[in-house]
mmCIF file of C-alpha atoms and ligand atoms in Angstrom:
data_model
loop_
_atom_site.group_PDB
_atom_site.id
_atom_site.type_symbol
_atom_site.label_atom_id
_atom_site.label_comp_id
_atom_site.label_asym_id
_atom_site.label_seq_id
_atom_site.Cartn_x
_atom_site.Cartn_y
_atom_site.Cartn_z
ATOM 1 C CA MET A 29 -13.818 21.866 9.937
ATOM 2 C CA LYS A 30 -17.577 19.475 9.359
ATOM 3 C CA PHE A 31 -18.041 17.442 12.964
ATOM 4 C CA PRO A 32 -17.687 19.192 16.142
ATOM 5 C CA SER A 33 -14.389 17.307 18.633
ATOM 6 C CA HIS A 34 -13.006 17.757 22.011
ATOM 7 C CA ILE A 35 -10.046 16.037 20.800
ATOM 8 C CA ASN A 36 -7.115 18.775 22.294
ATOM 9 C CA LEU A 37 -5.331 20.016 19.131
ATOM 10 C CA PRO A 38 -5.855 22.990 17.524
ATOM 11 C CA ARG A 39 -8.562 23.161 15.123
ATOM 12 C CA GLU A 40 -5.520 24.410 12.247
ATOM 13 C CA ALA A 41 -3.361 21.190 13.366
ATOM 14 C CA ARG A 42 -6.773 19.119 12.631
ATOM 15 C CA GLU A 43 -7.563 20.505 9.544
ATOM 16 C CA GLU A 44 -3.992 19.766 8.843
ATOM 17 C CA LEU A 45 -4.673 16.121 9.477
ATOM 18 C CA VAL A 46 -7.893 15.742 8.016
ATOM 19 C CA GLU A 47 -6.632 16.375 4.820
ATOM 20 C CA LEU A 48 -3.243 14.207 5.111
ATOM 21 C CA LEU A 49 -5.470 11.369 6.137
ATOM 22 C CA ASN A 50 -8.037 11.729 2.944
ATOM 23 C CA THR A 51 -4.897 11.960 0.762
ATOM 24 C CA CYS A 52 -3.858 8.182 2.447
ATOM 25 C CA LEU A 53 -7.647 7.407 2.154
ATOM 26 C CA ALA A 54 -8.080 8.085 -1.471
ATOM 27 C CA THR A 55 -4.740 6.654 -2.065
ATOM 28 C CA ALA A 56 -5.710 3.611 -0.072
ATOM 29 C CA ILE A 57 -9.174 2.550 -1.959
ATOM 30 C CA ASP A 58 -7.565 2.909 -5.060
ATOM 31 C CA LEU A 59 -4.425 0.863 -4.746
ATOM 32 C CA HIS A 60 -6.556 -1.751 -3.167
ATOM 33 C CA TRP A 61 -8.591 -2.075 -5.850
ATOM 34 C CA GLN A 62 -5.835 -2.151 -8.273
ATOM 35 C CA VAL A 63 -4.540 -4.847 -6.469
ATOM 36 C CA LYS A 64 -8.043 -6.588 -6.728
ATOM 37 C CA GLN A 65 -7.497 -5.723 -10.298
ATOM 38 C CA ALA A 66 -4.239 -8.017 -10.362
ATOM 39 C CA HIS A 67 -5.889 -10.814 -8.141
ATOM 40 C CA TRP A 68 -8.402 -11.375 -10.964
ATOM 41 C CA ASN A 69 -6.257 -11.140 -13.791
ATOM 42 C CA ILE A 70 -3.366 -12.409 -13.022
ATOM 43 C CA ARG A 71 -2.158 -15.825 -14.937
ATOM 44 C CA GLY A 72 1.194 -17.726 -15.537
ATOM 45 C CA ARG A 73 3.757 -19.084 -13.110
ATOM 46 C CA ASP A 74 2.843 -19.503 -9.687
ATOM 47 C CA PHE A 75 -0.673 -18.551 -10.186
ATOM 48 C CA ILE A 76 -2.360 -19.452 -6.408
ATOM 49 C CA SER A 77 0.378 -18.970 -4.629
ATOM 50 C CA ARG A 78 0.056 -14.978 -6.326
ATOM 51 C CA HIS A 79 -3.424 -14.567 -6.692
ATOM 52 C CA GLU A 80 -3.783 -15.736 -2.655
ATOM 53 C CA LEU A 81 -0.358 -13.271 -1.648
ATOM 54 C CA PHE A 82 -2.868 -9.990 -4.016
ATOM 55 C CA ASP A 83 -5.746 -11.059 -1.635
ATOM 56 C CA THR A 84 -4.133 -10.168 1.824
ATOM 57 C CA VAL A 85 -2.378 -7.319 0.412
ATOM 58 C CA ALA A 86 -5.433 -5.863 -0.615
ATOM 59 C CA ASP A 87 -7.619 -7.192 2.478
ATOM 60 C CA HIS A 88 -4.771 -5.008 4.630
ATOM 61 C CA VAL A 89 -5.143 -1.808 2.394
ATOM 62 C CA ARG A 90 -9.252 -2.125 2.767
ATOM 63 C CA LYS A 91 -8.453 -2.080 6.617
ATOM 64 C CA HIS A 92 -5.997 0.815 5.978
ATOM 65 C CA ALA A 93 -9.056 2.793 4.367
ATOM 66 C CA ASP A 94 -11.682 1.924 7.385
ATOM 67 C CA ASP A 95 -8.434 3.398 9.594
ATOM 68 C CA PHE A 96 -7.977 6.669 7.827
ATOM 69 C CA ALA A 97 -11.882 7.607 7.429
ATOM 70 C CA GLU A 98 -12.344 6.611 10.996
ATOM 71 C CA ARG A 99 -9.758 8.641 12.494
ATOM 72 C CA ALA A 100 -10.557 11.882 10.391
ATOM 73 C CA GLY A 101 -14.383 11.452 11.963
ATOM 74 C CA ASN A 102 -12.281 11.176 15.400
ATOM 75 C CA LEU A 103 -11.248 14.966 14.673
ATOM 76 C CA GLY A 104 -13.823 16.192 13.468
ATOM 77 C CA GLY A 105 -13.305 15.556 9.982
ATOM 78 C CA TYR A 106 -15.442 14.149 6.980
ATOM 79 C CA ALA A 107 -14.147 11.450 5.038
ATOM 80 C CA GLN A 108 -13.799 11.473 1.726
ATOM 81 C CA GLY A 109 -14.265 7.988 0.507
ATOM 82 C CA THR A 110 -16.440 7.531 -2.295
ATOM 83 C CA ILE A 111 -15.071 5.928 -6.131
ATOM 84 C CA ARG A 112 -15.015 8.923 -7.634
ATOM 85 C CA LEU A 113 -13.614 11.262 -4.835
ATOM 86 C CA ALA A 114 -10.548 8.882 -4.567
ATOM 87 C CA ALA A 115 -10.278 8.484 -7.900
ATOM 88 C CA LYS A 116 -9.642 12.159 -8.072
ATOM 89 C CA ASN A 117 -7.557 12.305 -4.984
ATOM 90 C CA SER A 118 -4.888 9.563 -5.137
ATOM 91 C CA GLU A 119 -1.969 10.170 -5.356
ATOM 92 C CA LEU A 120 -1.618 6.671 -7.382
ATOM 93 C CA GLU A 121 -1.102 6.082 -11.100
ATOM 94 C CA GLU A 122 -4.301 4.064 -13.292
ATOM 95 C CA TYR A 123 -3.255 0.763 -12.885
ATOM 96 C CA ASP A 124 -1.188 -0.697 -16.274
ATOM 97 C CA LEU A 125 -4.033 -3.070 -17.870
ATOM 98 C CA SER A 126 -1.891 -4.324 -20.645
ATOM 99 C CA ALA A 127 -0.254 -6.625 -17.411
ATOM 100 C CA VAL A 128 -0.685 -10.534 -18.023
ATOM 101 C CA ASN A 129 1.698 -12.620 -16.510
ATOM 102 C CA GLY A 130 2.461 -12.742 -13.566
ATOM 103 C CA ASP A 131 5.976 -10.404 -13.529
ATOM 104 C CA ASP A 132 4.224 -7.790 -14.625
ATOM 105 C CA HIS A 133 1.441 -8.027 -12.513
ATOM 106 C CA VAL A 134 4.173 -7.728 -9.792
ATOM 107 C CA ARG A 135 6.273 -5.396 -10.784
ATOM 108 C CA VAL A 136 3.376 -2.872 -11.257
ATOM 109 C CA LEU A 137 2.301 -3.483 -7.205
ATOM 110 C CA VAL A 138 5.580 -2.930 -6.334
ATOM 111 C CA ASP A 139 5.863 0.673 -7.862
ATOM 112 C CA ARG A 140 2.297 1.060 -6.404
ATOM 113 C CA VAL A 141 2.461 -0.064 -2.814
ATOM 114 C CA ALA A 142 5.757 1.314 -2.739
ATOM 115 C CA ASN A 143 4.157 4.722 -3.803
ATOM 116 C CA TYR A 144 1.479 4.459 -1.339
ATOM 117 C CA ALA A 145 3.955 3.534 1.482
ATOM 118 C CA SER A 146 5.683 7.313 0.277
ATOM 119 C CA VAL A 147 2.137 9.055 1.303
ATOM 120 C CA VAL A 148 1.862 7.446 4.478
ATOM 121 C CA ARG A 149 5.218 8.093 5.066
ATOM 122 C CA ALA A 150 4.814 11.662 4.079
ATOM 123 C CA GLY A 151 1.968 11.728 6.352
ATOM 124 C CA ILE A 152 3.830 10.653 9.479
ATOM 125 C CA GLN A 153 5.598 13.538 9.604
ATOM 126 C CA ARG A 154 3.038 15.924 9.028
ATOM 127 C CA CYS A 155 2.049 14.280 11.640
ATOM 128 C CA ASP A 156 4.683 15.030 13.659
ATOM 129 C CA GLU A 157 4.703 18.472 12.839
ATOM 130 C CA ALA A 158 0.528 18.176 13.909
ATOM 131 C CA ASP A 159 2.373 17.678 17.535
ATOM 132 C CA ASP A 160 -0.134 13.998 17.313
ATOM 133 C CA PRO A 161 1.169 11.323 18.511
ATOM 134 C CA VAL A 162 -2.060 9.323 17.983
ATOM 135 C CA THR A 163 -2.289 9.635 14.130
ATOM 136 C CA THR A 164 1.386 9.124 13.646
ATOM 137 C CA ASP A 165 1.058 6.293 15.770
ATOM 138 C CA LEU A 166 -1.599 4.662 13.063
ATOM 139 C CA LEU A 167 0.256 5.927 9.905
ATOM 140 C CA THR A 168 3.903 4.093 11.498
ATOM 141 C CA ARG A 169 1.824 0.589 12.344
ATOM 142 C CA ILE A 170 0.317 0.897 8.746
ATOM 143 C CA LEU A 171 3.613 1.725 7.279
ATOM 144 C CA GLY A 172 4.953 -0.963 8.873
ATOM 145 C CA GLU A 173 2.539 -3.497 7.305
ATOM 146 C CA VAL A 174 2.892 -1.872 3.746
ATOM 147 C CA GLU A 175 6.355 -2.663 3.760
ATOM 148 C CA GLN A 176 6.262 -5.870 5.036
ATOM 149 C CA ASP A 177 3.753 -6.209 2.127
ATOM 150 C CA LEU A 178 6.125 -4.804 -0.174
ATOM 151 C CA TRP A 179 8.789 -7.168 0.819
ATOM 152 C CA PHE A 180 6.359 -10.515 -0.251
ATOM 153 C CA LEU A 181 5.811 -8.605 -3.375
ATOM 154 C CA GLU A 182 9.278 -7.593 -4.530
ATOM 155 C CA SER A 183 11.128 -10.587 -3.307
ATOM 156 C CA HIS A 184 8.702 -12.444 -5.872
ATOM 157 C CA LEU A 185 11.111 -10.473 -8.704
ATOM 158 C CA TYR A 186 14.259 -11.271 -7.004
ATOM 159 C CA GLY A 187 16.846 -11.980 -10.061
ATOM 160 C CA SER A 188 14.238 -12.299 -12.630
ATOM 161 C CA ASP A 189 15.138 -9.239 -14.286
ATOM 162 C CA ALA A 190 17.355 -5.522 -13.277
ATOM 163 C CA THR A 191 14.662 -4.173 -12.281
ATOM 164 C CA ALA A 192 14.678 -6.599 -9.301
ATOM 165 C CA ARG A 193 17.873 -5.812 -8.123
ATOM 166 C CA ASP A 194 19.543 -2.698 -7.280
ATOM 167 C CA GLU A 195 23.275 -2.412 -7.831
ATOM 168 C CA SER A 196 24.765 -3.193 -4.536
ATOM 169 C CA SER A 197 22.504 -6.204 -4.806
ATOM 170 C CA PRO A 198 24.958 -8.876 -4.519
ATOM 171 C CA PRO A 199 24.941 -11.011 -8.046
ATOM 172 C CA ILE A 200 23.119 -14.595 -7.912
ATOM 173 C CA ILE A 201 25.192 -17.087 -8.046
ATOM 174 C CA HIS A 202 23.796 -20.690 -9.237
ATOM 175 C CA GLU A 203 25.458 -23.097 -7.290
ATOM 176 C CA GLU A 204 25.950 -26.654 -8.971
ATOM 177 C CA ARG A 205 24.334 -29.436 -6.252
ATOM 178 C CA THR A 206 26.808 -31.595 -5.228
ATOM 179 C CA PRO A 207 24.650 -34.703 -3.849
ATOM 180 C CA GLY A 208 24.583 -34.819 -0.159
ATOM 181 C CA PRO A 209 25.224 -37.813 2.029
ATOM 182 C CA SER A 210 23.156 -41.325 0.777
ATOM 183 C CA ALA A 211 20.391 -42.035 2.515
HETATM 184 FE FE1 FE2 B 1 -11.180 -13.148 -4.945
#
């Protein structure tokens, strides 16, 4: 362990927690810049709303990176948060640089944010095994925000193509508009 810590957890448990926090940190740093890539390069329909949504998601993920790094420090660990370390240790694939229109960018981000959510969820299970309710609570709060952002993103794709709906989704019904009561 890099630094002393008086937190009352066995050293092995703290080492395990720092390792998983560094994986989350690397993945969050990678995701933050992937979402920025989408924010800068999106064009087309709903430009402003998507451009702004992507920035909101990026801000959330940047804050998560800070939380992961500082919890690693609380536990006596060394945060591995340079760009090069993040690129090496991230669980995500590189951004799809062929994405141009809005739906392309949203599809890439849905995939990357869902993978990030899976990394955090797996971390929660490992925190439970290490018997650390504080890190469990941190990751659980972060996962709630990630899944909320995933909903905002994937809702943009609803009905746009087959990949946006699973088998159990209700069919899209285009009802004919009936004139309402006249004003
Ligand atoms: Fe911006």
